[in-house]
Coordinates of C-alpha atoms in Angstrom, one line a residue:
Chain A
M12 CA -20.6 -11.8 27.8
S13 CA -17.0 -11.7 26.8
G14 CA -14.6 -13.7 24.7
V15 CA -11.1 -13.9 23.3
A16 CA -10.0 -14.5 19.7
S17 CA -6.4 -15.2 18.9
L18 CA -4.6 -14.5 15.6
R19 CA -1.1 -14.1 14.2
V20 CA -0.2 -10.8 12.4
R21 CA 0.1 -11.3 8.6
Y22 CA 2.9 -9.7 6.6
C23 CA 0.4 -8.0 4.3
E24 CA -1.3 -6.4 7.3
C25 CA 1.9 -4.4 7.9
D26 CA 3.1 -1.2 6.3
P27 CA 6.4 0.5 5.4
M28 CA 6.7 1.8 9.1
N29 CA 7.2 -1.9 9.9
V30 CA 4.0 -2.0 12.0
V31 CA 0.4 -3.2 11.5
H32 CA -1.4 -0.6 9.3
H33 CA -4.1 1.1 11.3
A34 CA -6.8 -0.1 9.0
S35 CA -5.7 -3.7 9.4
Y36 CA -6.9 -3.8 13.0
I37 CA -10.5 -3.2 12.0
P38 CA -11.3 -6.6 10.6
W39 CA -9.8 -8.1 13.8
L40 CA -12.6 -6.4 15.7
E41 CA -15.1 -8.2 13.5
I42 CA -13.4 -11.5 14.2
G43 CA -13.6 -10.7 18.0
R44 CA -17.3 -10.1 18.0
T45 CA -18.0 -13.0 15.6
E46 CA -16.1 -15.5 17.8
L47 CA -17.9 -14.0 20.8
L48 CA -21.2 -14.8 19.0
R49 CA -20.0 -18.3 18.3
T50 CA -19.4 -19.0 22.0
S51 CA -23.1 -18.3 22.5
G52 CA -23.8 -21.1 20.1
I53 CA -24.5 -19.4 16.8
S54 CA -22.4 -18.3 13.9
Y55 CA -23.0 -15.0 12.1
A56 CA -23.3 -17.0 8.9
Q57 CA -26.3 -18.7 10.3
L58 CA -27.7 -15.4 11.5
E59 CA -27.6 -14.0 8.0
K60 CA -29.4 -17.1 6.7
E61 CA -32.2 -16.3 9.2
G62 CA -32.5 -12.8 7.8
V63 CA -30.7 -11.0 10.6
F64 CA -28.0 -8.7 9.5
L65 CA -25.7 -6.7 11.8
V66 CA -24.4 -3.5 10.3
I67 CA -21.9 -1.2 11.9
V68 CA -23.0 2.4 12.6
K69 CA -20.2 3.6 14.7
L70 CA -16.5 2.8 15.3
E71 CA -14.0 4.3 17.7
A72 CA -10.4 3.2 18.0
K73 CA -7.5 4.5 20.1
Y74 CA -4.1 3.3 19.0
R75 CA -1.7 2.9 21.9
R76 CA 1.3 0.8 20.8
P77 CA 1.9 -0.8 17.4
A78 CA 1.6 -4.6 16.8
L79 CA 4.3 -6.0 14.6
Y80 CA 4.5 -8.6 11.9
D81 CA 4.4 -12.2 13.3
D82 CA 3.1 -11.1 16.7
V83 CA 0.3 -13.2 18.2
V84 CA -2.5 -10.9 19.3
E85 CA -5.7 -11.5 21.3
V86 CA -8.9 -9.6 20.6
R87 CA -10.7 -9.4 23.9
T88 CA -14.3 -8.5 23.2
R89 CA -17.2 -7.8 25.5
V90 CA -20.8 -6.7 25.0
K91 CA -21.4 -3.4 26.7
T92 CA -24.3 -3.6 29.0
G93 CA -26.4 -1.0 30.7
E94 CA -27.8 -1.1 34.3
A95 CA -28.4 -4.4 35.9
G96 CA -26.5 -6.3 33.2
A97 CA -29.1 -5.6 30.5
P98 CA -28.1 -4.3 27.1
K99 CA -29.1 -0.8 26.5
S100 CA -31.1 -1.2 23.3
R101 CA -33.3 -3.6 21.4
V102 CA -32.0 -2.5 18.0
K103 CA -28.3 -1.7 18.7
I104 CA -25.5 -3.7 20.2
E105 CA -22.3 -2.2 21.5
H106 CA -19.0 -4.0 21.9
E107 CA -15.8 -3.0 23.6
Y108 CA -12.5 -4.4 22.5
E109 CA -8.9 -4.6 23.6
I110 CA -6.3 -5.8 21.0
V111 CA -3.4 -7.1 23.0
V112 CA -0.1 -8.4 21.8
T113 CA 0.5 -11.6 23.8
E114 CA 3.6 -13.1 22.0
R115 CA 6.5 -11.4 20.2
G116 CA 9.6 -13.1 19.0
G117 CA 8.6 -16.2 20.9
Q118 CA 8.4 -14.3 24.2
K119 CA 5.1 -13.9 26.2
V120 CA 4.2 -10.3 26.4
E121 CA 1.2 -8.2 27.3
I122 CA 1.1 -5.0 25.2
V123 CA -2.2 -3.2 24.6
A124 CA -2.1 -2.1 21.0
V125 CA -5.7 -0.8 20.4
I126 CA -8.7 0.0 22.5
A127 CA -11.9 0.1 20.5
S128 CA -15.7 0.2 20.5
T129 CA -18.3 -0.4 17.9
T130 CA -22.1 0.0 17.7
L131 CA -24.0 -2.4 15.5
A132 CA -27.6 -2.0 14.3
C133 CA -29.8 -4.9 13.4
V134 CA -31.5 -4.8 10.0
D135 CA -33.4 -7.2 7.8
K136 CA -32.5 -8.3 4.3
E137 CA -33.9 -5.0 2.9
G138 CA -31.8 -3.0 5.3
R139 CA -34.8 -1.9 7.5
P140 CA -34.1 -1.7 11.3
R141 CA -35.5 -4.7 13.2
A142 CA -35.3 -5.8 16.8
L143 CA -32.3 -7.9 17.9
P144 CA -33.2 -11.6 18.5
E145 CA -34.0 -12.1 22.2
W146 CA -31.1 -14.5 22.8
L147 CA -28.6 -12.0 21.3
M148 CA -29.4 -9.6 24.2
V149 CA -28.3 -11.6 27.1
G150 CA -25.6 -9.4 28.7
Chain B
M25 CA 9.1 -30.6 3.2
S26 CA 5.4 -29.9 3.6
G27 CA 3.0 -28.3 6.1
V28 CA -0.5 -27.3 6.8
A29 CA -1.8 -24.0 8.0
S30 CA -5.5 -23.6 9.0
L31 CA -7.5 -20.5 9.0
R32 CA -11.1 -19.3 9.1
V33 CA -12.5 -17.2 6.2
R34 CA -13.1 -13.6 7.3
Y35 CA -16.2 -11.6 6.3
C36 CA -14.1 -8.8 4.7
E37 CA -12.4 -11.4 2.5
C38 CA -15.7 -12.1 0.7
D39 CA -17.2 -10.2 -2.1
P40 CA -20.8 -9.4 -3.4
M41 CA -20.9 -12.8 -5.1
N42 CA -20.9 -14.3 -1.5
V43 CA -17.6 -16.0 -2.0
V44 CA -14.0 -15.3 -1.1
H45 CA -12.7 -12.6 -3.5
H46 CA -9.9 -14.1 -5.7
A47 CA -7.3 -11.7 -4.4
S48 CA -8.0 -12.7 -0.8
Y49 CA -6.5 -16.2 -1.3
I50 CA -3.1 -14.8 -2.1
P51 CA -2.1 -13.7 1.4
W52 CA -3.1 -17.3 2.5
L53 CA -0.4 -18.7 0.4
E54 CA 2.1 -16.5 2.2
I55 CA 0.7 -17.9 5.5
G56 CA 1.2 -21.4 4.1
R57 CA 4.8 -20.9 3.3
T58 CA 5.6 -18.9 6.5
E59 CA 4.1 -21.6 8.7
L60 CA 6.0 -24.2 6.7
L61 CA 9.2 -22.3 7.4
R62 CA 8.3 -22.1 11.1
T63 CA 8.1 -25.9 11.3
S64 CA 11.7 -26.0 10.2
G65 CA 12.5 -23.9 13.3
I66 CA 12.8 -20.4 12.1
S67 CA 10.4 -17.5 11.6
Y68 CA 10.4 -15.3 8.5
A69 CA 10.6 -12.4 10.9
Q70 CA 14.0 -13.7 12.1
L71 CA 15.1 -14.3 8.6
E72 CA 14.6 -10.7 7.7
K73 CA 16.6 -9.6 10.8
E74 CA 19.5 -11.7 9.4
G75 CA 19.3 -9.8 6.1
V76 CA 17.6 -12.5 4.1
F77 CA 14.6 -11.3 2.2
L78 CA 12.3 -13.5 0.1
V79 CA 10.6 -11.7 -2.8
I80 CA 8.0 -13.3 -5.0
V81 CA 8.8 -13.4 -8.7
K82 CA 6.1 -15.6 -10.0
L83 CA 2.6 -16.6 -9.0
E84 CA 0.1 -19.0 -10.6
A85 CA -3.4 -19.8 -9.2
K86 CA -6.1 -22.0 -10.6
Y87 CA -9.5 -21.3 -9.0
R88 CA -11.6 -24.5 -8.8
R89 CA -14.5 -24.1 -6.3
P90 CA -15.2 -21.0 -4.2
A91 CA -14.5 -20.9 -0.4
L92 CA -17.3 -19.2 1.5
Y93 CA -17.5 -16.9 4.6
D94 CA -16.9 -18.7 7.8
D95 CA -15.4 -21.8 6.1
V96 CA -12.4 -23.3 7.7
V97 CA -9.7 -23.8 5.1
E98 CA -6.3 -25.5 5.1
V99 CA -3.4 -24.2 3.1
R100 CA -1.3 -27.3 2.3
T101 CA 2.1 -26.2 1.2
R102 CA 5.2 -28.1 -0.1
V103 CA 8.6 -27.1 -1.4
K104 CA 8.9 -28.2 -5.0
T105 CA 12.1 -30.3 -5.3
G106 CA 14.1 -31.4 -8.3
E107 CA 15.8 -34.7 -8.9
A108 CA 16.8 -36.7 -5.9
G109 CA 14.9 -34.5 -3.6
A110 CA 17.2 -31.5 -4.1
P111 CA 15.7 -28.1 -4.7
K112 CA 16.4 -26.9 -8.2
S113 CA 18.1 -23.7 -7.5
R114 CA 20.3 -21.9 -5.0
V115 CA 18.7 -18.5 -5.5
K116 CA 15.0 -19.5 -6.1
I117 CA 12.6 -21.5 -4.1
E118 CA 9.3 -22.9 -5.5
H119 CA 6.3 -23.8 -3.5
E120 CA 3.1 -25.6 -4.4
Y121 CA -0.2 -25.1 -2.6
E122 CA -3.6 -26.6 -2.3
I123 CA -6.2 -24.4 -0.5
V124 CA -8.8 -26.9 0.7
V125 CA -12.1 -26.1 2.5
T126 CA -12.2 -28.6 5.4
E127 CA -15.3 -27.4 7.4
R128 CA -18.4 -25.7 6.2
G129 CA -21.5 -24.9 8.3
G130 CA -20.1 -27.2 11.1
Q131 CA -19.7 -30.2 8.7
K132 CA -16.4 -31.7 7.7
V133 CA -15.8 -31.4 4.0
E134 CA -12.9 -31.7 1.6
I135 CA -13.3 -29.1 -1.2
V136 CA -10.3 -28.0 -3.2
A137 CA -10.7 -24.3 -3.7
V138 CA -7.4 -23.2 -5.3
I139 CA -4.3 -24.9 -6.7
A140 CA -1.3 -22.5 -6.7
S141 CA 2.4 -22.2 -7.1
T142 CA 4.9 -19.5 -6.4
T143 CA 8.6 -18.8 -7.1
L144 CA 10.5 -16.8 -4.5
A145 CA 13.9 -15.2 -5.0
C146 CA 16.3 -14.6 -2.2
V147 CA 17.7 -11.0 -2.0
D148 CA 19.7 -9.0 0.5
K149 CA 18.6 -5.8 2.2
E150 CA 19.5 -3.7 -0.9
G151 CA 17.5 -6.0 -3.1
R152 CA 20.5 -7.8 -4.7
P153 CA 20.1 -11.5 -5.4
R154 CA 21.9 -13.7 -2.9
A155 CA 22.1 -17.4 -2.3
L156 CA 19.5 -19.1 -0.1
P157 CA 20.8 -20.1 3.3
E158 CA 21.9 -23.8 3.2
W159 CA 19.3 -24.9 5.7
L160 CA 16.5 -23.4 3.7
M161 CA 17.3 -25.8 0.9
V162 CA 16.6 -29.1 2.5
G163 CA 13.9 -30.6 0.4
Chain C
M8 CA -9.6 -4.2 -27.5
S9 CA -7.3 -2.6 -25.0
G10 CA -7.4 0.1 -22.4
V11 CA -5.4 1.9 -19.7
A12 CA -6.4 2.6 -16.1
S13 CA -4.4 4.8 -13.9
L14 CA -4.1 4.8 -10.2
R15 CA -1.9 6.0 -7.4
V16 CA -0.3 3.5 -4.9
R17 CA -1.9 3.6 -1.5
Y18 CA 0.2 3.4 1.7
C19 CA -1.8 0.4 3.0
E20 CA -0.9 -1.4 -0.2
C21 CA 2.8 -1.4 0.7
D22 CA 4.6 -3.8 3.1
P23 CA 7.6 -3.6 5.4
M24 CA 10.0 -4.1 2.4
N25 CA 8.8 -0.6 1.4
V26 CA 7.3 -1.9 -1.8
V27 CA 3.8 -2.8 -3.0
H28 CA 2.8 -6.1 -1.4
H29 CA 2.5 -8.8 -4.1
A30 CA -1.2 -9.4 -3.3
S31 CA -2.0 -5.7 -3.7
Y32 CA -1.5 -5.8 -7.4
I33 CA -4.3 -8.3 -8.0
P34 CA -7.2 -6.0 -7.4
W35 CA -5.5 -3.6 -9.9
L36 CA -5.9 -6.2 -12.6
E37 CA -9.6 -6.2 -11.8
I38 CA -9.7 -2.4 -12.2
G39 CA -7.9 -2.8 -15.5
R40 CA -10.4 -5.2 -17.0
T41 CA -13.4 -3.3 -15.5
E42 CA -12.3 0.0 -17.0
L43 CA -11.7 -1.8 -20.3
L44 CA -15.2 -3.0 -20.2
R45 CA -16.5 0.5 -19.4
T46 CA -14.8 1.8 -22.6
S47 CA -17.0 -0.6 -24.5
G48 CA -20.0 1.2 -23.0
I49 CA -21.1 -1.0 -20.2
S50 CA -20.2 -1.3 -16.5
Y51 CA -19.6 -4.6 -14.7
A52 CA -22.2 -3.4 -12.2
Q53 CA -24.8 -3.4 -15.0
L54 CA -23.6 -6.8 -16.3
E55 CA -24.3 -8.3 -12.9
K56 CA -27.8 -6.8 -12.9
E57 CA -28.4 -8.6 -16.1
G58 CA -27.4 -11.9 -14.6
V59 CA -24.0 -12.1 -16.2
F60 CA -21.2 -12.9 -13.7
L61 CA -17.6 -13.2 -14.6
V62 CA -15.5 -15.4 -12.3
I63 CA -11.8 -15.8 -12.4
V64 CA -10.6 -19.4 -13.1
K65 CA -6.9 -18.7 -13.7
L66 CA -4.3 -16.1 -12.7
E67 CA -0.7 -15.7 -13.6
A68 CA 1.6 -12.9 -12.5
K69 CA 5.3 -12.3 -13.1
Y70 CA 6.8 -9.7 -10.7
R71 CA 9.6 -7.7 -12.4
R72 CA 10.3 -4.6 -10.5
P73 CA 8.5 -3.3 -7.4
A74 CA 6.1 -0.4 -7.5
L75 CA 6.5 2.0 -4.5
Y76 CA 4.2 4.0 -2.3
D77 CA 2.9 7.1 -4.0
D78 CA 3.9 5.9 -7.5
V79 CA 1.4 6.5 -10.3
V80 CA 0.9 3.3 -12.2
E81 CA -0.9 2.4 -15.3
V82 CA -2.7 -0.9 -15.8
R83 CA -2.6 -1.7 -19.5
T84 CA -5.1 -4.4 -20.4
R85 CA -6.0 -6.1 -23.5
V86 CA -8.3 -9.0 -24.4
K87 CA -6.3 -11.9 -25.8
T88 CA -7.7 -12.9 -29.1
G89 CA -7.2 -16.0 -31.3
E90 CA -6.9 -16.3 -35.0
A91 CA -8.3 -13.5 -37.2
G92 CA -8.9 -11.3 -34.2
A93 CA -11.6 -13.6 -32.8
P94 CA -11.7 -14.5 -29.1
K95 CA -10.9 -18.1 -28.6
S96 CA -13.9 -19.2 -26.5
R97 CA -17.6 -18.5 -26.0
V98 CA -17.5 -19.2 -22.3
K99 CA -14.1 -17.9 -21.3
I100 CA -12.3 -14.6 -21.8
E101 CA -8.6 -14.0 -21.4
H102 CA -6.9 -10.8 -20.5
E103 CA -3.3 -9.8 -20.6
Y104 CA -1.9 -7.0 -18.4
E105 CA 1.1 -4.9 -17.9
I106 CA 1.3 -2.9 -14.7
V107 CA 3.7 0.0 -15.4
V108 CA 5.0 2.7 -13.0
T109 CA 4.7 5.9 -15.0
E110 CA 5.5 8.5 -12.3
R111 CA 7.8 8.3 -9.3
G112 CA 8.7 11.2 -7.1
G113 CA 7.2 13.7 -9.5
Q114 CA 9.3 12.3 -12.4
K115 CA 7.9 10.6 -15.5
V116 CA 9.2 7.0 -15.7
E117 CA 8.4 3.8 -17.5
I118 CA 9.0 0.8 -15.2
V119 CA 7.3 -2.5 -15.9
A120 CA 6.3 -3.8 -12.4
V121 CA 4.1 -6.8 -13.3
I122 CA 3.1 -8.9 -16.3
A123 CA -0.1 -10.8 -15.8
S124 CA -2.8 -12.8 -17.4
T125 CA -6.2 -14.0 -16.2
T126 CA -8.9 -16.3 -17.6
L127 CA -12.5 -15.5 -16.7
A128 CA -15.5 -17.7 -17.1
C129 CA -19.0 -16.5 -17.6
V130 CA -21.6 -17.9 -15.2
D131 CA -25.2 -17.1 -14.3
K132 CA -26.6 -16.2 -10.9
E133 CA -26.6 -19.8 -9.8
G134 CA -23.0 -20.2 -10.9
R135 CA -23.7 -22.3 -13.9
P136 CA -21.5 -21.7 -17.0
R137 CA -23.3 -19.6 -19.7
A138 CA -22.2 -18.2 -23.0
L139 CA -20.6 -14.7 -23.0
P140 CA -22.8 -12.0 -24.4
E141 CA -22.1 -11.5 -28.1
W142 CA -20.9 -7.9 -27.7
L143 CA -18.4 -8.9 -25.0
M144 CA -16.6 -11.0 -27.6
V145 CA -15.5 -8.4 -30.1
G146 CA -11.7 -8.7 -30.1
Chain D
M2 CA -7.2 23.9 4.8
S3 CA -9.5 21.5 3.0
G4 CA -9.4 19.3 0.0
V5 CA -11.3 16.7 -2.1
A6 CA -10.0 13.4 -3.3
S7 CA -12.1 11.3 -5.7
L8 CA -12.1 7.5 -6.2
R9 CA -14.2 4.7 -7.6
V10 CA -15.3 1.9 -5.3
R11 CA -13.4 -1.4 -6.1
Y12 CA -15.2 -4.8 -6.2
C13 CA -12.9 -6.2 -3.6
E14 CA -13.8 -3.4 -1.2
C15 CA -17.4 -4.7 -1.1
D16 CA -18.8 -7.5 1.0
P17 CA -21.6 -10.1 0.8
M18 CA -24.1 -7.5 1.9
N19 CA -23.4 -5.9 -1.5
V20 CA -22.0 -2.7 0.1
V21 CA -18.5 -1.4 0.9
H22 CA -17.1 -3.3 3.9
H23 CA -16.8 -0.9 6.8
A24 CA -13.0 -1.4 7.1
S25 CA -12.6 -0.5 3.4
Y26 CA -13.4 3.1 4.1
I27 CA -10.5 3.6 6.4
P28 CA -7.7 3.7 3.8
W29 CA -9.8 6.3 1.9
L30 CA -9.4 8.6 4.8
E31 CA -5.7 8.2 4.5
I32 CA -6.0 9.1 0.8
G33 CA -8.0 12.2 1.8
R34 CA -5.4 13.6 4.1
T35 CA -2.5 12.6 1.8
E36 CA -4.1 14.4 -1.1
L37 CA -4.8 17.4 1.1
L38 CA -1.1 17.4 2.1
R39 CA -0.2 17.3 -1.6
T40 CA -2.2 20.4 -2.3
S41 CA 0.1 22.2 0.1
G42 CA 3.0 21.3 -2.1
I43 CA 4.5 18.2 -0.4
S44 CA 3.9 14.5 -0.6
Y45 CA 3.8 12.3 2.5
A46 CA 6.5 10.2 0.7
Q47 CA 8.8 13.2 0.9
L48 CA 7.9 13.9 4.5
E49 CA 9.0 10.4 5.5
K50 CA 12.3 10.9 3.6
E51 CA 12.9 13.9 5.8
G52 CA 12.3 11.8 8.9
V53 CA 8.8 13.1 9.7
F54 CA 6.3 10.2 10.3
L55 CA 2.6 10.7 11.1
V56 CA 1.1 8.0 13.1
I57 CA -2.6 7.6 13.9
V58 CA -3.6 7.7 17.5
K59 CA -7.3 8.0 17.3
L60 CA -10.0 7.2 14.7
E61 CA -13.8 7.8 14.8
A62 CA -16.2 6.9 12.1
K63 CA -20.0 7.2 11.9
Y64 CA -21.5 5.1 9.1
R65 CA -24.6 6.8 7.6
R66 CA -25.5 5.2 4.3
P67 CA -23.6 2.5 2.5
A68 CA -21.5 3.2 -0.6
L69 CA -21.8 0.6 -3.3
Y70 CA -19.6 -1.1 -5.9
D71 CA -18.7 1.2 -8.8
D72 CA -19.9 4.3 -7.0
V73 CA -17.7 7.4 -7.4
V74 CA -17.1 8.8 -4.0
E75 CA -15.4 12.0 -2.8
V76 CA -13.4 12.2 0.4
R77 CA -13.7 15.7 1.7
T78 CA -11.1 16.4 4.2
R79 CA -10.2 19.4 6.4
V80 CA -7.7 20.1 9.1
K81 CA -9.5 20.9 12.4
T82 CA -8.4 24.2 13.7
G83 CA -8.7 25.8 17.1
E84 CA -9.5 29.5 17.9
A85 CA -8.4 32.0 15.4
G86 CA -7.7 29.4 12.7
A87 CA -4.7 28.0 14.5
P88 CA -4.3 24.2 14.9
K89 CA -4.6 23.2 18.5
S90 CA -1.4 21.4 19.0
R91 CA 2.2 21.3 17.9
V92 CA 2.5 17.5 18.1
K93 CA -0.9 16.4 16.9
I94 CA -3.0 17.1 13.9
E95 CA -6.7 16.5 13.7
H96 CA -8.6 15.9 10.4
E97 CA -12.4 15.7 9.8
Y98 CA -13.8 13.9 6.8
E99 CA -17.0 13.4 4.9
I100 CA -17.1 10.4 2.5
V101 CA -19.8 11.3 0.0
V102 CA -21.1 9.2 -2.9
T103 CA -21.3 11.6 -5.8
E104 CA -22.1 9.3 -8.7
R105 CA -24.1 6.0 -8.8
G106 CA -25.1 4.2 -11.9
G107 CA -24.1 7.1 -14.1
Q108 CA -26.3 9.5 -12.1
K109 CA -25.0 12.5 -10.1
V110 CA -26.0 12.0 -6.4
E111 CA -25.0 13.4 -3.1
I112 CA -25.1 10.7 -0.4
V113 CA -23.1 11.1 2.8
A114 CA -21.8 7.6 3.5
V115 CA -19.4 8.2 6.4
I116 CA -18.4 11.0 8.8
A117 CA -15.0 10.5 10.4
S118 CA -12.2 12.2 12.3
T119 CA -8.7 11.2 13.0
T120 CA -5.9 12.4 15.2
L121 CA -2.3 12.0 14.0
A122 CA 0.8 12.4 16.1
C123 CA 4.2 13.4 14.7
V124 CA 7.1 11.1 15.4
D125 CA 10.7 10.7 14.2
K126 CA 12.2 7.6 12.7
E127 CA 12.7 6.0 16.1
G128 CA 9.0 6.6 17.0
R129 CA 9.7 9.5 19.5
P130 CA 7.3 12.4 19.5
R131 CA 8.5 15.4 17.7
A132 CA 7.0 18.8 16.8
L133 CA 5.1 19.1 13.5
P134 CA 7.0 21.0 10.9
E135 CA 5.9 24.7 11.0
W136 CA 4.4 24.7 7.5
L137 CA 2.2 21.7 8.3
M138 CA 0.4 23.8 10.9
V139 CA -1.1 26.4 8.7
G140 CA -4.8 26.0 9.3

C-alpha cells in the first residue's frame, strides 16, 4: 500500500537559513500517512471516533537536501510489510517515506529532501495497546 | 482582486479542545494572500529575489466558529481598495479574509470560522520603507 | 492585575527574513495570560479540569519592531478593566500585551516588538457560554 | 559535555489526544543543544555570524510516555564522544537527549518522555562542508 500527498512549502515553515526548518518536515509525514489511509477509504478522524488511536513510538529522519520556500513537495508513503506482503505486527504499523521536491521556481525537479520512517502503535481511548483493525493491515 | 486558497486542517494544528488552535489560522492568511499574488502572475518568492519584502504591521482576527481536524477550509482573500477601486496607499497594502469551512466529515458545509484583516508594509532588503511596485497596486 | 513572562526566541520561530515570524508571537500571548493566571494561584490546566474553558474570540496585534533569534523577550500582560477597576463583562475577559525585547546579543535593551490585545470568552465543556468564575474577575 | 534546559509545555504544542504532539518535541532538542553550546561560552547566533552553520543530517526519536500541557520538562543533552572522550568526527557532531517531565500538576515527577539523538554537519554560508571549530569539539 503506497500513496502520494502533495503540498506547497509555507513561509512560516522556513528558517533563517532560507530552508525548511528540520522540524517542519515532521507534520508532513503525518499528512503522508493520513492521505494513504484515506485512499483505503477511511479518514483518521473517523478512526478516532471509533476509538482507534494511532500514536507514534519511533521516528527516524535522514535529511539529504533542503526544501525551500514555495517548493512543491510530494510525500511518498508506503506501509512497510514483512514476508509475503504481510505487515509484521498486529499492534504496530511501520511507514517509510520519501519527501521529494517536485517543483521549484516553476520548474519540474526531482530532489529527495528527506528519507524517513515511523512506527505507530495502536491504542484505545485510555491509551492501552489494542490490536490494529483487520482492514488496516492489508499490506 | 480576490482569490481562494483551499487547504485541509492538519492534526498538529489542533489543540486539546479538539479544534484548530487560534494561532494556527494565522499562517493560513499568509497562504491566502500569497496565492492571491500568484494569480496575478508572480510568486512572493520572486518578489523577494527582486528586493521587495512585505512585512506585516497589523493583524486583526475575529474567531466565529471553530474549524476542526480534517476539515477542508477555504481562505477567501481580497485586497481592500479605497475610492474608485484604487488602493489607499503606495507603501501599505490591506487584505481582508474569510476562513470558511467548506467540507466536514465528507459533507459540503459553509461555516465561517474566522474573519480577519492584515496590513502589510513594503520594505527593501535593509528593512527601509519603499513604494509598492506599480503592478501590485491594481485593485 | 498584570504580570510578566520571559522567554528566549527559538530558531524555529524565525523566518527567512531573519526575524520572528509574525505568527510565532501569538502563542507567546497565550503564555503571557497563562502565567498571569498562575500568579493569581491557579493554572489554566486546573481551570479546564473544573470545566471552565477560555476561548479566544478576538485578537489584534500591531507589529512595531522585529524580535530576533536568541533575543530574550518579556510578555507584559494586564487584564483590561472598566470603570472603578471592575472588568467590563461577566462572560468575556480582555487582555492587553506588550512584547518587549529585553536582551539582545548579551546586552540589555528595551525594544517594543508587538502591542496586542485579545478577548476571551468563557465556555463550558460543550462550548456553551458560561459566566467567568468570580475570582477570575478581580481587576 | 552535557547540559540541562528547562521549559514549560505550551498549549499550542498539544494535540487533540491531550498530549504533546510528536513534532513539538523536535524544537526542544534544538533548545537543548543550543543551551549546551551556551554553557561553553558561545551562542549559536554568534556562531552563524562567524560563518559557521550547523545543519541537521539525521534525527532519531523514541517516544516513551507523553508529556502533557503545563508540564515542566527538562531536555538533558550530551555530546556523544568516541574513544578517550574525543568526538568521532571533525565535520559532524552527535548529540544524545532525554526529554524528561520533572513537574506535573505542581508535583515533582521523573517521567522519561522521549529519547533522541541527532547528527549535525558543519557547513559554511554557501552550504559547503567545513571543519568544526576546534573549541566545539571538546568532549
